[in-house]
Coordinates of C-alpha atoms and ligand atoms in Angstrom, one line a residue:
M717 CA 24.4 141.6 95.1
I718 CA 28.1 142.4 95.4
G719 CA 29.4 144.4 98.3
L720 CA 30.7 147.9 97.6
T721 CA 33.3 149.8 99.6
L722 CA 35.3 152.9 99.2
E723 CA 38.8 152.5 97.8
R724 CA 41.6 153.1 100.3
K725 CA 42.9 155.9 98.1
E726 CA 39.8 157.9 98.6
F727 CA 40.5 158.1 102.3
A728 CA 44.1 159.1 101.5
R729 CA 42.8 161.8 99.2
R730 CA 40.6 163.2 101.9
R731 CA 43.5 163.4 104.4
K732 CA 45.7 165.1 101.8
S733 CA 43.0 167.6 101.1
L734 CA 42.5 168.3 104.8
M735 CA 46.2 168.7 105.3
R736 CA 46.4 171.2 102.4
Q737 CA 43.7 173.3 104.1
M738 CA 45.4 173.3 107.5
D739 CA 47.7 176.2 108.2
E740 CA 51.4 175.5 108.3
N741 CA 52.9 174.1 111.5
S742 CA 49.7 172.7 112.8
V743 CA 48.4 169.3 114.0
A744 CA 45.0 167.7 113.7
I745 CA 43.6 165.4 116.4
L746 CA 40.4 163.4 115.9
F747 CA 38.9 160.8 118.2
T748 CA 36.5 158.1 117.1
A749 CA 33.2 157.7 119.1
P750 CA 33.2 156.3 122.6
V751 CA 31.6 152.9 123.3
R752 CA 28.4 153.6 125.1
M753 CA 26.8 151.3 127.7
R754 CA 23.1 150.3 127.3
N755 CA 22.8 148.7 130.7
R756 CA 24.9 146.6 133.0
D757 CA 27.6 144.9 131.0
V758 CA 25.8 145.5 127.7
E759 CA 27.1 147.9 125.2
Y760 CA 25.3 149.6 122.4
A761 CA 26.5 148.5 119.0
F762 CA 29.6 150.5 118.2
R763 CA 29.4 153.0 115.3
P764 CA 32.6 155.0 114.5
D765 CA 32.4 158.7 114.6
S766 CA 31.5 159.8 111.0
D767 CA 34.3 162.4 110.7
F768 CA 36.9 159.9 112.0
Y769 CA 35.7 157.2 109.7
Y770 CA 35.6 159.7 106.7
L771 CA 39.3 160.3 107.1
T772 CA 40.6 156.9 108.2
G773 CA 38.2 154.1 107.2
F774 CA 39.1 152.6 110.5
P775 CA 36.1 150.8 112.1
E776 CA 37.4 149.9 115.6
P777 CA 36.6 151.6 118.9
E778 CA 39.3 153.3 121.0
A779 CA 41.1 154.9 118.2
V780 CA 42.6 158.4 117.6
M781 CA 44.0 159.9 114.4
V782 CA 46.7 162.5 114.5
L783 CA 47.8 164.3 111.3
V784 CA 51.2 166.0 111.5
P785 CA 51.8 167.6 108.1
G786 CA 55.4 167.7 107.1
R787 CA 56.6 165.2 109.8
P788 CA 59.5 163.4 108.2
E789 CA 58.8 160.0 109.8
G790 CA 55.2 160.1 108.5
E791 CA 52.2 162.5 108.6
Y792 CA 49.3 160.1 109.3
L793 CA 49.4 158.5 112.8
L794 CA 46.8 156.1 114.3
F795 CA 46.5 155.2 117.9
V796 CA 44.7 151.9 118.2
R797 CA 44.2 148.9 120.4
E798 CA 47.1 146.5 120.3
R799 CA 46.6 142.9 119.3
D800 CA 45.8 140.8 122.3
L801 CA 44.9 137.2 121.6
A802 CA 43.1 136.7 125.0
K803 CA 41.0 139.8 124.6
E804 CA 40.3 138.9 120.9
V805 CA 38.8 135.6 122.0
W806 CA 36.2 137.5 124.0
N807 CA 35.6 140.6 122.0
G808 CA 36.6 140.1 118.5
R809 CA 39.5 140.7 116.1
R810 CA 41.7 143.8 116.2
A811 CA 43.8 145.3 113.4
G812 CA 46.6 146.1 115.9
L813 CA 49.5 148.4 115.1
E814 CA 50.6 146.4 112.1
G815 CA 47.1 146.3 110.6
A816 CA 46.7 150.0 111.1
C817 CA 49.6 150.6 108.8
A818 CA 49.2 147.7 106.4
D819 CA 45.4 147.7 106.0
Y820 CA 44.5 151.3 106.8
G821 CA 47.5 153.2 105.4
A822 CA 48.8 154.8 108.6
D823 CA 52.4 155.9 108.3
D824 CA 52.9 155.0 111.9
A825 CA 50.7 153.4 114.6
F826 CA 51.0 153.4 118.4
P827 CA 49.1 151.7 121.2
I828 CA 46.1 153.7 122.4
G829 CA 47.4 153.2 125.9
D830 CA 50.5 155.2 125.2
I831 CA 48.7 158.3 123.8
D832 CA 49.2 160.5 126.8
D833 CA 53.0 160.0 126.5
I834 CA 53.2 160.6 122.8
V835 CA 50.8 163.3 121.7
P836 CA 52.4 166.1 123.9
G837 CA 55.6 165.6 121.9
L838 CA 53.7 165.9 118.6
I839 CA 52.0 169.2 119.5
E840 CA 54.9 171.0 121.1
N841 CA 56.3 173.8 119.0
R842 CA 53.3 173.7 116.7
D843 CA 51.3 176.9 116.3
R844 CA 47.8 175.4 116.0
V845 CA 45.8 172.3 116.9
F846 CA 42.8 171.4 114.7
Y847 CA 40.4 169.6 117.0
A848 CA 36.6 169.2 117.3
M849 CA 35.9 170.8 120.6
G850 CA 33.0 169.7 122.8
V851 CA 31.9 166.8 120.5
Y852 CA 33.0 164.2 123.1
P853 CA 33.3 166.2 126.3
E854 CA 34.9 163.1 128.0
V855 CA 38.0 163.5 125.9
D856 CA 38.3 167.3 125.9
Q857 CA 39.8 167.0 129.3
Q858 CA 42.4 164.6 128.0
V859 CA 43.4 167.0 125.2
M860 CA 43.7 169.9 127.7
G861 CA 45.9 167.6 129.8
W862 CA 48.3 167.2 126.8
V863 CA 48.4 171.0 126.4
S864 CA 49.3 171.4 130.1
R865 CA 52.0 168.8 129.7
V866 CA 53.6 170.9 126.9
R867 CA 53.2 174.1 129.0
S868 CA 55.0 172.5 131.9
R869 CA 58.0 172.2 129.5
A870 CA 58.0 175.9 128.6
R871 CA 61.1 176.6 130.6
A872 CA 62.9 174.0 128.5
G873 CA 62.3 176.2 125.5
V874 CA 59.2 174.4 124.2
S875 CA 56.4 176.5 122.8
V876 CA 52.7 175.8 123.4
P877 CA 50.2 175.9 120.5
G878 CA 48.5 179.3 120.6
E879 CA 45.3 178.4 118.9
F880 CA 42.7 175.7 118.8
V881 CA 40.8 175.6 115.5
A882 CA 37.5 173.7 114.8
L883 CA 38.6 170.7 112.8
D884 CA 35.0 169.7 112.2
Q885 CA 34.2 172.8 110.2
L886 CA 36.8 171.8 107.5
V887 CA 35.8 168.2 107.4
H888 CA 32.1 169.0 107.3
E889 CA 32.6 171.3 104.2
M890 CA 34.3 168.3 102.5
R891 CA 31.6 165.9 103.5
L892 CA 28.9 168.1 102.0
I893 CA 29.9 167.4 98.4
K894 CA 29.6 163.7 97.7
S895 CA 32.2 161.9 95.4
A896 CA 31.3 159.3 92.8
G897 CA 32.4 156.6 95.2
E898 CA 30.2 158.0 98.0
L899 CA 27.2 158.2 95.7
R900 CA 27.5 154.6 94.8
L901 CA 27.1 153.7 98.4
M902 CA 24.3 156.2 98.9
R903 CA 22.5 154.7 95.9
R904 CA 22.8 151.3 97.4
A905 CA 21.4 152.4 100.7
A906 CA 18.6 154.1 98.9
E907 CA 17.8 151.0 96.8
V908 CA 17.7 148.7 99.7
T909 CA 15.6 151.1 101.8
A910 CA 13.2 151.5 98.8
A911 CA 12.8 147.7 98.6
A912 CA 12.1 147.6 102.4
H913 CA 9.4 150.2 102.2
L914 CA 7.7 148.4 99.3
R915 CA 7.8 145.2 101.3
A916 CA 6.2 147.0 104.3
M917 CA 3.4 148.2 102.0
Q918 CA 2.8 144.7 100.7
V919 CA 2.7 143.0 104.1
A920 CA 1.0 145.6 106.4
R921 CA -2.6 144.7 107.3
P922 CA -5.0 145.3 110.2
G923 CA -4.1 143.3 113.3
M924 CA -0.4 143.3 112.8
T925 CA 1.6 145.3 115.3
E926 CA 3.8 148.3 114.3
Y927 CA 6.9 146.4 115.5
Q928 CA 6.0 143.5 113.2
V929 CA 6.1 145.9 110.3
E930 CA 9.5 147.1 111.7
A931 CA 10.7 143.5 111.6
E932 CA 9.9 143.4 107.9
L933 CA 11.9 146.6 107.3
V934 CA 14.9 145.4 109.2
H935 CA 14.8 142.0 107.5
A936 CA 14.8 143.7 104.1
F937 CA 17.7 146.0 105.2
M938 CA 19.9 143.1 106.3
S939 CA 18.9 140.8 103.5
G940 CA 19.8 143.6 101.1
G941 CA 23.3 143.9 102.6
C942 CA 22.8 146.7 105.1
R943 CA 24.0 145.7 108.5
A944 CA 22.2 148.5 110.4
S945 CA 19.4 151.0 110.3
A946 CA 20.7 154.6 109.9
Y947 CA 18.3 155.6 112.8
A948 CA 15.6 154.1 114.9
P949 CA 12.7 153.3 112.5
I950 CA 9.5 155.2 113.0
V951 CA 6.4 153.0 112.4
G952 CA 3.4 155.0 113.6
S953 CA -0.2 154.0 112.9
G954 CA -3.2 156.2 113.4
E955 CA -2.6 159.0 116.0
N956 CA 1.0 157.8 116.5
G957 CA 1.7 159.2 113.0
V958 CA 1.4 162.8 114.4
I959 CA 4.3 162.2 116.8
L960 CA 7.3 163.2 114.7
H961 CA 9.9 160.9 116.3
Y962 CA 7.6 158.1 117.5
T963 CA 9.8 155.0 117.9
E964 CA 7.9 152.9 120.4
N965 CA 6.3 151.0 117.5
R966 CA 4.1 149.0 119.9
D967 CA 0.5 149.4 118.8
P968 CA -1.7 147.2 116.7
L969 CA -2.5 148.5 113.2
R970 CA -6.2 149.3 112.9
D971 CA -8.5 149.1 109.9
G972 CA -9.2 152.6 108.6
D973 CA -5.9 154.2 110.0
L974 CA -2.9 155.4 108.1
L975 CA 0.5 154.0 108.8
L976 CA 3.5 156.4 108.7
I977 CA 6.9 154.7 108.2
D978 CA 10.1 156.7 108.4
A979 CA 13.0 154.2 108.1
G980 CA 16.4 154.1 106.4
A981 CA 19.2 151.7 106.0
E982 CA 22.9 152.5 106.5
Y983 CA 25.2 151.0 103.8
E984 CA 29.0 151.3 104.5
Y985 CA 28.3 154.2 106.8
Y986 CA 26.0 156.1 104.4
A987 CA 22.4 156.6 105.2
A988 CA 19.1 156.6 103.3
D989 CA 16.0 158.2 104.9
I990 CA 12.6 157.5 103.4
T991 CA 9.1 158.1 104.7
R992 CA 5.9 156.8 103.2
T993 CA 2.4 157.0 104.6
F994 CA -0.3 154.6 103.4
P995 CA -3.6 153.2 104.6
V996 CA -3.4 150.0 106.7
N997 CA -6.3 148.5 104.8
G998 CA -5.1 149.5 101.4
R999 CA -7.7 152.3 100.7
F1000 CA -7.4 155.9 101.6
T1001 CA -10.5 157.5 103.2
S1002 CA -11.6 160.8 101.7
P1003 CA -10.1 163.1 104.4
Q1004 CA -6.9 161.0 104.4
R1005 CA -6.7 161.3 100.6
G1006 CA -7.3 165.1 100.7
L1007 CA -4.4 165.7 103.1
Y1008 CA -2.2 163.1 101.4
E1009 CA -2.5 164.6 98.0
L1010 CA -1.7 168.0 99.4
V1011 CA 1.5 166.7 101.0
L1012 CA 2.5 165.0 97.8
E1013 CA 1.9 168.2 95.8
A1014 CA 4.0 170.1 98.3
Q1015 CA 6.8 167.5 98.0
E1016 CA 6.8 167.7 94.2
A1017 CA 6.9 171.5 94.3
A1018 CA 9.8 171.3 96.7
I1019 CA 11.7 168.7 94.6
A1020 CA 11.3 170.9 91.5
K1021 CA 13.3 173.6 93.4
V1022 CA 16.3 171.4 94.0
R1023 CA 18.7 172.5 91.4
P1024 CA 22.1 174.2 91.3
G1025 CA 21.9 177.9 91.8
N1026 CA 18.8 177.8 93.9
H1027 CA 19.3 178.3 97.6
W1028 CA 18.8 175.9 100.5
N1029 CA 15.5 177.4 101.6
E1030 CA 13.7 177.4 98.2
P1031 CA 12.3 173.9 98.4
H1032 CA 11.0 174.7 101.9
E1033 CA 9.4 177.9 100.7
A1034 CA 7.7 176.0 97.8
A1035 CA 6.4 173.4 100.2
V1036 CA 5.0 175.9 102.6
A1037 CA 3.3 177.9 99.9
V1038 CA 1.5 174.7 98.6
I1039 CA 0.6 173.5 102.0
T1040 CA -0.8 176.8 103.1
R1041 CA -2.9 177.2 100.0
G1042 CA -4.2 173.6 100.4
L1043 CA -5.1 174.1 104.0
V1044 CA -7.2 177.1 103.0
D1045 CA -8.8 175.1 100.2
L1046 CA -9.7 172.3 102.6
G1047 CA -11.0 174.8 105.2
L1048 CA -8.3 174.1 107.9
L1049 CA -7.0 177.7 107.6
K1050 CA -8.9 180.9 106.8
G1051 CA -7.4 184.0 105.3
R1052 CA -5.3 185.2 102.5
V1053 CA -2.4 182.8 101.6
P1054 CA 0.5 185.3 101.4
R1055 CA -0.4 186.6 104.8
L1056 CA -0.9 183.2 106.3
V1057 CA 2.5 182.2 105.0
K1058 CA 4.1 185.3 106.5
E1059 CA 2.5 184.6 109.8
E1060 CA 3.5 180.9 109.7
A1061 CA -0.2 180.0 110.2
Y1062 CA 0.6 176.5 108.8
K1063 CA 2.9 175.7 111.8
P1064 CA 0.3 173.9 114.0
F1065 CA 0.0 171.4 111.1
Y1066 CA 3.5 171.6 109.6
M1067 CA 6.0 172.2 112.3
H1068 CA 9.3 170.9 110.8
R1069 CA 11.5 171.9 108.0
T1070 CA 11.3 170.4 104.5
G1071 CA 14.6 168.6 104.7
H1072 CA 18.2 168.2 105.8
W1073 CA 21.5 167.2 104.3
L1074 CA 22.0 163.5 104.0
G1075 CA 25.2 161.4 104.1
M1076 CA 27.2 159.5 106.6
D1077 CA 24.9 161.0 109.3
V1078 CA 21.2 160.9 108.5
H1079 CA 21.0 164.6 109.5
D1080 CA 24.3 165.2 107.8
V1081 CA 26.9 167.9 108.4
G1082 CA 27.4 171.1 106.5
D1083 CA 26.2 174.6 107.1
Y1084 CA 22.8 175.7 105.8
K1085 CA 23.8 179.3 105.8
V1086 CA 27.0 180.9 104.6
D1087 CA 27.8 184.4 105.8
G1088 CA 24.2 184.8 106.9
E1089 CA 22.6 183.8 103.6
W1090 CA 21.0 180.5 102.7
R1091 CA 23.6 178.2 101.0
V1092 CA 23.4 177.9 97.2
L1093 CA 22.9 174.3 96.0
E1094 CA 25.7 172.7 94.1
P1095 CA 26.0 169.4 92.2
G1096 CA 27.0 166.5 94.6
M1097 CA 25.0 167.7 97.5
T1098 CA 22.5 165.2 98.9
M1099 CA 19.4 166.1 100.9
T1100 CA 16.0 164.9 101.9
V1101 CA 12.7 166.5 100.8
E1102 CA 10.1 165.6 103.4
P1103 CA 7.0 167.8 103.9
G1104 CA 4.2 166.6 106.2
L1105 CA 0.9 167.4 107.7
Y1106 CA 0.0 166.5 111.3
V1107 CA -3.5 167.1 112.8
A1108 CA -3.4 166.7 116.5
P1109 CA -6.3 164.6 117.9
G1110 CA -8.8 167.1 119.3
A1111 CA -7.2 170.0 117.4
R1112 CA -9.3 173.1 118.3
G1113 CA -11.4 174.6 115.4
V1114 CA -10.6 171.6 113.2
P1115 CA -13.5 169.3 112.2
R1116 CA -13.2 165.9 113.8
R1117 CA -12.8 164.1 110.5
W1118 CA -9.2 165.4 110.2
W1119 CA -8.2 164.6 113.8
G1120 CA -5.2 162.3 114.3
I1121 CA -4.1 162.2 110.7
G1122 CA -0.3 162.3 110.3
I1123 CA 1.3 162.2 106.9
R1124 CA 4.9 162.6 105.7
I1125 CA 6.4 161.8 102.4
E1126 CA 10.2 161.8 102.3
D1127 CA 12.7 161.1 99.4
D1128 CA 16.4 161.4 99.1
V1129 CA 17.6 163.8 96.4
L1130 CA 20.9 164.4 94.7
V1131 CA 21.7 167.8 93.2
T1132 CA 22.9 167.2 89.7
R1133 CA 24.4 169.5 87.1
D1134 CA 21.1 170.4 85.6
G1135 CA 18.6 169.7 88.3
C1136 CA 18.2 166.8 90.6
E1137 CA 17.8 163.1 90.8
V1138 CA 15.5 161.4 93.3
L1139 CA 17.5 158.4 94.6
T1140 CA 14.5 156.8 96.3
R1141 CA 11.9 157.1 93.5
A1142 CA 11.3 153.3 93.4
V1143 CA 8.9 153.4 96.3
P1144 CA 5.3 154.2 95.2
K1145 CA 3.9 157.4 96.4
T1146 CA 0.8 158.4 94.4
V1147 CA -2.6 157.4 95.8
A1148 CA -3.2 155.2 92.8
D1149 CA 0.2 153.5 92.9
I1150 CA 0.0 152.8 96.6
E1151 CA -3.6 151.4 96.4
A1152 CA -2.6 149.3 93.4
V1153 CA 0.5 147.8 95.1
M1154 CA -1.5 147.1 98.3
A1155 CA -4.4 145.6 96.3
S1156 CA -2.2 143.1 94.4
A1157 CA -0.3 142.2 97.6
G1158 CA -3.7 141.7 99.4
A1159 CA -4.8 139.5 96.5
V1160 CA -1.7 137.4 96.9
A1161 CA -2.2 137.2 100.7
S1162 CA -5.9 136.1 100.4
E1163 CA -5.0 133.5 97.7
R1164 CA -2.4 132.1 100.1
K1165 CA -5.0 131.9 102.9
H1166 CA -7.2 129.7 100.7
L1167 CA -4.5 127.2 99.9
P1168 CA -5.0 123.8 101.6
R1169 CA -2.7 123.4 104.5
E1170 CA 0.3 121.1 104.2
G1171 CA 0.0 117.6 105.8
Ligands
LIG1305 N1 14.3 160.2 110.0 C1 14.5 161.4 110.6 C2 14.2 162.5 109.6 O1 13.5 162.2 108.7 O2 14.7 163.6 109.7
LIG1306 MN1 14.7 163.0 107.1
LIG1307 MN1 13.1 160.4 107.9

């Protein structure tokens, strides 16, 4: 498979578009993410801040972007680590000042170590600073220090910016609508993730541990060209499936249990997010099947509501209506459906929402309400649709046969001009398809077992 990336000019278009939206005589300042320590001397893998990467394409830590619209010497400035051959031997290559301009399109680049001396001069006499406040509290202080520096020069006739404006609001609105280039990357993330889930279905069997299934997923992500997971994979068997963000993934898979896998790859900083739930031994029991088919029906009803002109909450409302009616049919709830929906009687079994925006962040940015009303869906928006049902072990008033069953089915959906496209449809999700895939994988596995050993 060939690698895909975004063209440099897409990043330039984004910066231009942002600068057009900024008021006159303003500056934008954006930090990348800090490096975080895992334990002594060991860092977590660095991942750039999504907003920062969206506007710069610059992947290194310790970097700051400053946009100064109308600055004659250049509007797009990057502060980066300087080249340092000794440090590069230990910690890897750096673009340096030259690379920041030549490879990442900066008009001007400066050493990150000089930022405190340079930025005050860039913000003096500007009216507004666009800055994402409180995102990285450790750097808020630094920015306030720059403002104090400018203020201390007031007697020299320098004016201090009078307003701070939330930069992230503007960038997040831009990120909400995906371009053709972004969709190519999201399709790739979806494709690789779909193949990984299929693989997990084919290899899972009683006696394996949850983390061994996780190993298969991660192997498929990386073999497919995705360097990282978009979030910690959830591989929960049996009662672990009712813990929404279970990530210990330590237990053995038991015959007769379901396995819930929520895992997604990140491709070029774009996420996929798929959940499938299937029986460890390849055959659903009758109660598992009853709940599973209800979640699937809810998911299909929700997906049918993903179309331009519908509002954000319509898929959720559709899922809740199906789930509530189904819980009544199965005897888990009693009463009239409209009233149960109104009272949110489904919540002990379905306590999360039906989806979220998806993009560079798995829970992507963009407001869900605009002026107090649910946002209307538009082509180019990408979201998940992921209803579930979770019956706590020992749930009061619930017959024992349902206890400890956790099911979620999650797909990634693009709003198109006339409806939607399910980007992750390649992973089986009907009972019949799942059982067929697992039966043929099981047949292959048992044939292998009967082959004579080599040597
Ligand atoms: N993987 C997190 C979620 O589904 O929202
Ligand atoms: Mn999700
Ligand atoms: Mn998920």
